[in-house]
Amino acid sequence: MRCHEVGELLSALLDGELSSSEEQDLLRHVQVCPVCSQEFRDLQRLEDMMSKVCLPDLPDAAWEEHWSCLYNKLERRIGYLFAGIGITLLLIYGFFELLHMWFLNPAVSLLLKMSIGILGVGLIILCISTSREKLLSRRYDRYKELVR
Ligand SMILES: [Zn+2]
């Protein structure tokens, strides 16, 4: 066994994941190689320290705050969902009203119809572009869970 193979197997040895023949090969190398022996002792010491680490239970106030935040987030998301549905329905209604009152009305000049039409198309493209960018940047934001 060579040194570069040992490094990968040491933690497997400490976790008891090696077969007895692999374990014997590894221990044989560790006994004769001072570098791997030192690494093995360091790893044993680290594992020993980690086994003694005791994480305290969260106090009840922290749990209450956690559930309160969760409830507030859920509440806000439901609010955004309903507001979004309402705005969408209003936009659809407004679109059909505009279509009926302006675009199908022969008294309104063609230039005004075209201007409003182009403005509407531009606003729709801007809304779609902004929404898509916001969604994509939110999805790949590594710090979105960070509380500031
Ligand atoms: Zn070695």
JSON list of C-alpha atoms and ligand atoms in Angstrom, two decimals:
[
{"chain": "A", "resi": 1, "resn": "MET", "atom": "CA", "xyz": [0.00, 0.00, 0.00]},
{"chain": "A", "resi": 2, "resn": "ARG", "atom": "CA", "xyz": [1.23, 3.49, -0.82]},
{"chain": "A", "resi": 3, "resn": "CYS", "atom": "CA", "xyz": [0.85, 6.72, 1.14]},
{"chain": "A", "resi": 4, "resn": "HIS", "atom": "CA", "xyz": [-1.55, 8.37, -1.31]},
{"chain": "A", "resi": 5, "resn": "GLU", "atom": "CA", "xyz": [-3.95, 5.42, -0.92]},
{"chain": "A", "resi": 6, "resn": "VAL", "atom": "CA", "xyz": [-3.85, 5.60, 2.87]},
{"chain": "A", "resi": 7, "resn": "GLY", "atom": "CA", "xyz": [-5.27, 9.11, 3.19]},
{"chain": "A", "resi": 8, "resn": "GLU", "atom": "CA", "xyz": [-8.54, 8.11, 1.58]},
{"chain": "A", "resi": 9, "resn": "LEU", "atom": "CA", "xyz": [-8.89, 4.95, 3.67]},
{"chain": "A", "resi": 10, "resn": "LEU", "atom": "CA", "xyz": [-8.09, 6.31, 7.13]},
{"chain": "A", "resi": 11, "resn": "SER", "atom": "CA", "xyz": [-11.49, 7.78, 7.82]},
{"chain": "A", "resi": 12, "resn": "ALA", "atom": "CA", "xyz": [-13.11, 4.62, 6.40]},
{"chain": "A", "resi": 13, "resn": "LEU", "atom": "CA", "xyz": [-11.02, 2.65, 8.87]},
{"chain": "A", "resi": 14, "resn": "LEU", "atom": "CA", "xyz": [-12.17, 4.80, 11.79]},
{"chain": "A", "resi": 15, "resn": "ASP", "atom": "CA", "xyz": [-15.78, 4.44, 10.63]},
{"chain": "A", "resi": 16, "resn": "GLY", "atom": "CA", "xyz": [-15.37, 0.65, 10.48]},
{"chain": "A", "resi": 17, "resn": "GLU", "atom": "CA", "xyz": [-16.10, 0.53, 6.78]},
{"chain": "A", "resi": 18, "resn": "LEU", "atom": "CA", "xyz": [-13.10, -1.55, 5.67]},
{"chain": "A", "resi": 19, "resn": "SER", "atom": "CA", "xyz": [-12.90, -5.30, 5.26]},
{"chain": "A", "resi": 20, "resn": "SER", "atom": "CA", "xyz": [-10.54, -7.09, 7.63]},
{"chain": "A", "resi": 21, "resn": "SER", "atom": "CA", "xyz": [-7.93, -7.62, 4.89]},
{"chain": "A", "resi": 22, "resn": "GLU", "atom": "CA", "xyz": [-8.04, -3.92, 3.88]},
{"chain": "A", "resi": 23, "resn": "GLU", "atom": "CA", "xyz": [-7.81, -2.97, 7.54]},
{"chain": "A", "resi": 24, "resn": "GLN", "atom": "CA", "xyz": [-4.76, -5.20, 8.09]},
{"chain": "A", "resi": 25, "resn": "ASP", "atom": "CA", "xyz": [-3.01, -3.82, 4.98]},
{"chain": "A", "resi": 26, "resn": "LEU", "atom": "CA", "xyz": [-3.67, -0.28, 6.11]},
{"chain": "A", "resi": 27, "resn": "LEU", "atom": "CA", "xyz": [-2.54, -0.83, 9.69]},
{"chain": "A", "resi": 28, "resn": "ARG", "atom": "CA", "xyz": [0.60, -2.56, 8.48]},
{"chain": "A", "resi": 29, "resn": "HIS", "atom": "CA", "xyz": [1.49, 0.53, 6.43]},
{"chain": "A", "resi": 30, "resn": "VAL", "atom": "CA", "xyz": [0.57, 2.93, 9.22]},
{"chain": "A", "resi": 31, "resn": "GLN", "atom": "CA", "xyz": [2.90, 1.08, 11.63]},
{"chain": "A", "resi": 32, "resn": "VAL", "atom": "CA", "xyz": [5.91, 1.48, 9.37]},
{"chain": "A", "resi": 33, "resn": "CYS", "atom": "CA", "xyz": [5.23, 4.89, 7.79]},
{"chain": "A", "resi": 34, "resn": "PRO", "atom": "CA", "xyz": [5.76, 7.88, 10.13]},
{"chain": "A", "resi": 35, "resn": "VAL", "atom": "CA", "xyz": [3.79, 10.30, 7.89]},
{"chain": "A", "resi": 36, "resn": "CYS", "atom": "CA", "xyz": [0.70, 8.11, 7.68]},
{"chain": "A", "resi": 37, "resn": "SER", "atom": "CA", "xyz": [1.05, 7.18, 11.34]},
{"chain": "A", "resi": 38, "resn": "GLN", "atom": "CA", "xyz": [0.94, 10.85, 12.30]},
{"chain": "A", "resi": 39, "resn": "GLU", "atom": "CA", "xyz": [-2.07, 11.42, 10.03]},
{"chain": "A", "resi": 40, "resn": "PHE", "atom": "CA", "xyz": [-3.82, 8.43, 11.60]},
{"chain": "A", "resi": 41, "resn": "ARG", "atom": "CA", "xyz": [-3.19, 9.74, 15.14]},
{"chain": "A", "resi": 42, "resn": "ASP", "atom": "CA", "xyz": [-4.41, 13.22, 14.13]},
{"chain": "A", "resi": 43, "resn": "LEU", "atom": "CA", "xyz": [-7.54, 11.73, 12.68]},
{"chain": "A", "resi": 44, "resn": "GLN", "atom": "CA", "xyz": [-8.11, 9.61, 15.79]},
{"chain": "A", "resi": 45, "resn": "ARG", "atom": "CA", "xyz": [-7.66, 12.67, 18.00]},
{"chain": "A", "resi": 46, "resn": "LEU", "atom": "CA", "xyz": [-10.09, 14.65, 15.84]},
{"chain": "A", "resi": 47, "resn": "GLU", "atom": "CA", "xyz": [-12.67, 11.89, 15.97]},
{"chain": "A", "resi": 48, "resn": "ASP", "atom": "CA", "xyz": [-12.23, 11.63, 19.73]},
{"chain": "A", "resi": 49, "resn": "MET", "atom": "CA", "xyz": [-12.77, 15.38, 20.11]},
{"chain": "A", "resi": 50, "resn": "MET", "atom": "CA", "xyz": [-15.83, 15.28, 17.85]},
{"chain": "A", "resi": 51, "resn": "SER", "atom": "CA", "xyz": [-17.36, 12.48, 19.90]},
{"chain": "A", "resi": 52, "resn": "LYS", "atom": "CA", "xyz": [-17.07, 14.65, 23.02]},
{"chain": "A", "resi": 53, "resn": "VAL", "atom": "CA", "xyz": [-18.71, 17.66, 21.43]},
{"chain": "A", "resi": 54, "resn": "CYS", "atom": "CA", "xyz": [-22.16, 18.09, 22.88]},
{"chain": "A", "resi": 55, "resn": "LEU", "atom": "CA", "xyz": [-24.49, 20.55, 21.25]},
{"chain": "A", "resi": 56, "resn": "PRO", "atom": "CA", "xyz": [-26.90, 22.20, 23.66]},
{"chain": "A", "resi": 57, "resn": "ASP", "atom": "CA", "xyz": [-30.63, 21.99, 23.04]},
{"chain": "A", "resi": 58, "resn": "LEU", "atom": "CA", "xyz": [-32.22, 25.12, 21.69]},
{"chain": "A", "resi": 59, "resn": "PRO", "atom": "CA", "xyz": [-34.15, 27.11, 24.27]},
{"chain": "A", "resi": 60, "resn": "ASP", "atom": "CA", "xyz": [-37.92, 27.25, 23.88]},
{"chain": "A", "resi": 61, "resn": "ALA", "atom": "CA", "xyz": [-37.77, 30.93, 22.90]},
{"chain": "A", "resi": 62, "resn": "ALA", "atom": "CA", "xyz": [-35.59, 30.06, 19.90]},
{"chain": "A", "resi": 63, "resn": "TRP", "atom": "CA", "xyz": [-38.08, 27.39, 18.79]},
{"chain": "A", "resi": 64, "resn": "GLU", "atom": "CA", "xyz": [-40.97, 29.81, 19.19]},
{"chain": "A", "resi": 65, "resn": "GLU", "atom": "CA", "xyz": [-39.12, 32.39, 17.09]},
{"chain": "A", "resi": 66, "resn": "HIS", "atom": "CA", "xyz": [-38.36, 29.77, 14.45]},
{"chain": "A", "resi": 67, "resn": "TRP", "atom": "CA", "xyz": [-42.01, 28.70, 14.15]},
{"chain": "A", "resi": 68, "resn": "SER", "atom": "CA", "xyz": [-43.16, 32.31, 14.21]},
{"chain": "A", "resi": 69, "resn": "CYS", "atom": "CA", "xyz": [-40.83, 33.15, 11.30]},
{"chain": "A", "resi": 70, "resn": "LEU", "atom": "CA", "xyz": [-42.02, 30.10, 9.42]},
{"chain": "A", "resi": 71, "resn": "TYR", "atom": "CA", "xyz": [-45.66, 31.06, 9.98]},
{"chain": "A", "resi": 72, "resn": "ASN", "atom": "CA", "xyz": [-44.98, 34.65, 8.85]},
{"chain": "A", "resi": 73, "resn": "LYS", "atom": "CA", "xyz": [-43.23, 33.44, 5.70]},
{"chain": "A", "resi": 74, "resn": "LEU", "atom": "CA", "xyz": [-46.10, 31.13, 4.84]},
{"chain": "A", "resi": 75, "resn": "GLU", "atom": "CA", "xyz": [-48.62, 33.87, 5.53]},
{"chain": "A", "resi": 76, "resn": "ARG", "atom": "CA", "xyz": [-46.73, 36.31, 3.30]},
{"chain": "A", "resi": 77, "resn": "ARG", "atom": "CA", "xyz": [-46.44, 33.80, 0.48]},
{"chain": "A", "resi": 78, "resn": "ILE", "atom": "CA", "xyz": [-50.18, 33.17, 0.57]},
{"chain": "A", "resi": 79, "resn": "GLY", "atom": "CA", "xyz": [-50.71, 36.95, 0.53]},
{"chain": "A", "resi": 80, "resn": "TYR", "atom": "CA", "xyz": [-48.41, 37.34, -2.49]},
{"chain": "A", "resi": 81, "resn": "LEU", "atom": "CA", "xyz": [-50.18, 34.48, -4.24]},
{"chain": "A", "resi": 82, "resn": "PHE", "atom": "CA", "xyz": [-53.64, 36.02, -3.80]},
{"chain": "A", "resi": 83, "resn": "ALA", "atom": "CA", "xyz": [-52.36, 39.51, -4.70]},
{"chain": "A", "resi": 84, "resn": "GLY", "atom": "CA", "xyz": [-50.72, 38.06, -7.81]},
{"chain": "A", "resi": 85, "resn": "ILE", "atom": "CA", "xyz": [-53.92, 36.31, -8.87]},
{"chain": "A", "resi": 86, "resn": "GLY", "atom": "CA", "xyz": [-55.92, 39.50, -8.27]},
{"chain": "A", "resi": 87, "resn": "ILE", "atom": "CA", "xyz": [-53.48, 41.66, -10.25]},
{"chain": "A", "resi": 88, "resn": "THR", "atom": "CA", "xyz": [-53.45, 39.15, -13.10]},
{"chain": "A", "resi": 89, "resn": "LEU", "atom": "CA", "xyz": [-57.25, 39.10, -13.26]},
{"chain": "A", "resi": 90, "resn": "LEU", "atom": "CA", "xyz": [-57.35, 42.92, -13.20]},
{"chain": "A", "resi": 91, "resn": "LEU", "atom": "CA", "xyz": [-54.78, 43.09, -16.01]},
{"chain": "A", "resi": 92, "resn": "ILE", "atom": "CA", "xyz": [-56.79, 40.63, -18.11]},
{"chain": "A", "resi": 93, "resn": "TYR", "atom": "CA", "xyz": [-59.97, 42.61, -17.46]},
{"chain": "A", "resi": 94, "resn": "GLY", "atom": "CA", "xyz": [-58.19, 45.89, -18.27]},
{"chain": "A", "resi": 95, "resn": "PHE", "atom": "CA", "xyz": [-56.78, 44.39, -21.45]},
{"chain": "A", "resi": 96, "resn": "PHE", "atom": "CA", "xyz": [-60.21, 43.37, -22.71]},
{"chain": "A", "resi": 97, "resn": "GLU", "atom": "CA", "xyz": [-61.72, 46.72, -21.68]},
{"chain": "A", "resi": 98, "resn": "LEU", "atom": "CA", "xyz": [-58.93, 48.56, -23.51]},
{"chain": "A", "resi": 99, "resn": "LEU", "atom": "CA", "xyz": [-59.41, 46.33, -26.52]},
{"chain": "A", "resi": 100, "resn": "HIS", "atom": "CA", "xyz": [-63.15, 46.95, -26.53]},
{"chain": "A", "resi": 101, "resn": "MET", "atom": "CA", "xyz": [-63.10, 50.70, -25.75]},
{"chain": "A", "resi": 102, "resn": "TRP", "atom": "CA", "xyz": [-60.07, 51.81, -27.74]},
{"chain": "A", "resi": 103, "resn": "PHE", "atom": "CA", "xyz": [-58.89, 49.38, -30.32]},
{"chain": "A", "resi": 104, "resn": "LEU", "atom": "CA", "xyz": [-62.29, 48.37, -31.67]},
{"chain": "A", "resi": 105, "resn": "ASN", "atom": "CA", "xyz": [-63.63, 51.92, -31.53]},
{"chain": "A", "resi": 106, "resn": "PRO", "atom": "CA", "xyz": [-63.44, 53.54, -35.00]},
{"chain": "A", "resi": 107, "resn": "ALA", "atom": "CA", "xyz": [-63.47, 57.05, -33.45]},
{"chain": "A", "resi": 108, "resn": "VAL", "atom": "CA", "xyz": [-60.00, 56.56, -31.90]},
{"chain": "A", "resi": 109, "resn": "SER", "atom": "CA", "xyz": [-57.20, 57.41, -34.32]},
{"chain": "A", "resi": 110, "resn": "LEU", "atom": "CA", "xyz": [-54.91, 54.70, -35.63]},
{"chain": "A", "resi": 111, "resn": "LEU", "atom": "CA", "xyz": [-51.82, 56.53, -34.34]},
{"chain": "A", "resi": 112, "resn": "LEU", "atom": "CA", "xyz": [-53.19, 56.54, -30.78]},
{"chain": "A", "resi": 113, "resn": "LYS", "atom": "CA", "xyz": [-54.08, 52.86, -31.07]},
{"chain": "A", "resi": 114, "resn": "MET", "atom": "CA", "xyz": [-50.58, 52.02, -32.30]},
{"chain": "A", "resi": 115, "resn": "SER", "atom": "CA", "xyz": [-48.93, 54.13, -29.58]},
{"chain": "A", "resi": 116, "resn": "ILE", "atom": "CA", "xyz": [-50.88, 52.47, -26.80]},
{"chain": "A", "resi": 117, "resn": "GLY", "atom": "CA", "xyz": [-50.37, 49.06, -28.37]},
{"chain": "A", "resi": 118, "resn": "ILE", "atom": "CA", "xyz": [-46.59, 49.52, -28.61]},
{"chain": "A", "resi": 119, "resn": "LEU", "atom": "CA", "xyz": [-46.46, 50.88, -25.04]},
{"chain": "A", "resi": 120, "resn": "GLY", "atom": "CA", "xyz": [-48.43, 47.85, -23.82]},
{"chain": "A", "resi": 121, "resn": "VAL", "atom": "CA", "xyz": [-46.16, 45.39, -25.63]},
{"chain": "A", "resi": 122, "resn": "GLY", "atom": "CA", "xyz": [-43.08, 47.15, -24.21]},
{"chain": "A", "resi": 123, "resn": "LEU", "atom": "CA", "xyz": [-44.46, 47.02, -20.66]},
{"chain": "A", "resi": 124, "resn": "ILE", "atom": "CA", "xyz": [-45.33, 43.34, -21.01]},
{"chain": "A", "resi": 125, "resn": "ILE", "atom": "CA", "xyz": [-41.81, 42.52, -22.28]},
{"chain": "A", "resi": 126, "resn": "LEU", "atom": "CA", "xyz": [-40.27, 44.51, -19.40]},
{"chain": "A", "resi": 127, "resn": "CYS", "atom": "CA", "xyz": [-42.48, 42.72, -16.83]},
{"chain": "A", "resi": 128, "resn": "ILE", "atom": "CA", "xyz": [-41.60, 39.28, -18.21]},
{"chain": "A", "resi": 129, "resn": "SER", "atom": "CA", "xyz": [-37.89, 40.10, -18.43]},
{"chain": "A", "resi": 130, "resn": "THR", "atom": "CA", "xyz": [-37.72, 41.54, -14.92]},
{"chain": "A", "resi": 131, "resn": "SER", "atom": "CA", "xyz": [-39.70, 38.66, -13.41]},
{"chain": "A", "resi": 132, "resn": "ARG", "atom": "CA", "xyz": [-37.53, 36.06, -15.14]},
{"chain": "A", "resi": 133, "resn": "GLU", "atom": "CA", "xyz": [-34.31, 37.75, -14.02]},
{"chain": "A", "resi": 134, "resn": "LYS", "atom": "CA", "xyz": [-35.57, 38.04, -10.43]},
{"chain": "A", "resi": 135, "resn": "LEU", "atom": "CA", "xyz": [-36.56, 34.36, -10.38]},
{"chain": "A", "resi": 136, "resn": "LEU", "atom": "CA", "xyz": [-33.23, 33.22, -11.82]},
{"chain": "A", "resi": 137, "resn": "SER", "atom": "CA", "xyz": [-31.14, 35.40, -9.51]},
{"chain": "A", "resi": 138, "resn": "ARG", "atom": "CA", "xyz": [-33.14, 34.18, -6.51]},
{"chain": "A", "resi": 139, "resn": "ARG", "atom": "CA", "xyz": [-32.68, 30.55, -7.49]},
{"chain": "A", "resi": 140, "resn": "TYR", "atom": "CA", "xyz": [-28.91, 30.87, -7.72]},
{"chain": "A", "resi": 141, "resn": "ASP", "atom": "CA", "xyz": [-28.40, 33.26, -4.80]},
{"chain": "A", "resi": 142, "resn": "ARG", "atom": "CA", "xyz": [-26.04, 31.43, -2.45]},
{"chain": "A", "resi": 143, "resn": "TYR", "atom": "CA", "xyz": [-26.78, 33.82, 0.39]},
{"chain": "A", "resi": 144, "resn": "LYS", "atom": "CA", "xyz": [-30.59, 33.83, 0.23]},
{"chain": "A", "resi": 145, "resn": "GLU", "atom": "CA", "xyz": [-30.91, 31.96, 3.54]},
{"chain": "A", "resi": 146, "resn": "LEU", "atom": "CA", "xyz": [-28.58, 34.40, 5.27]},
{"chain": "A", "resi": 147, "resn": "VAL", "atom": "CA", "xyz": [-30.38, 36.56, 7.83]},
{"chain": "A", "resi": 148, "resn": "ARG", "atom": "CA", "xyz": [-29.13, 40.14, 7.67]},
{"chain": "B", "resi": 1, "resn": "ZN", "atom": "ZN", "xyz": [2.51, 6.35, 4.34]}
]
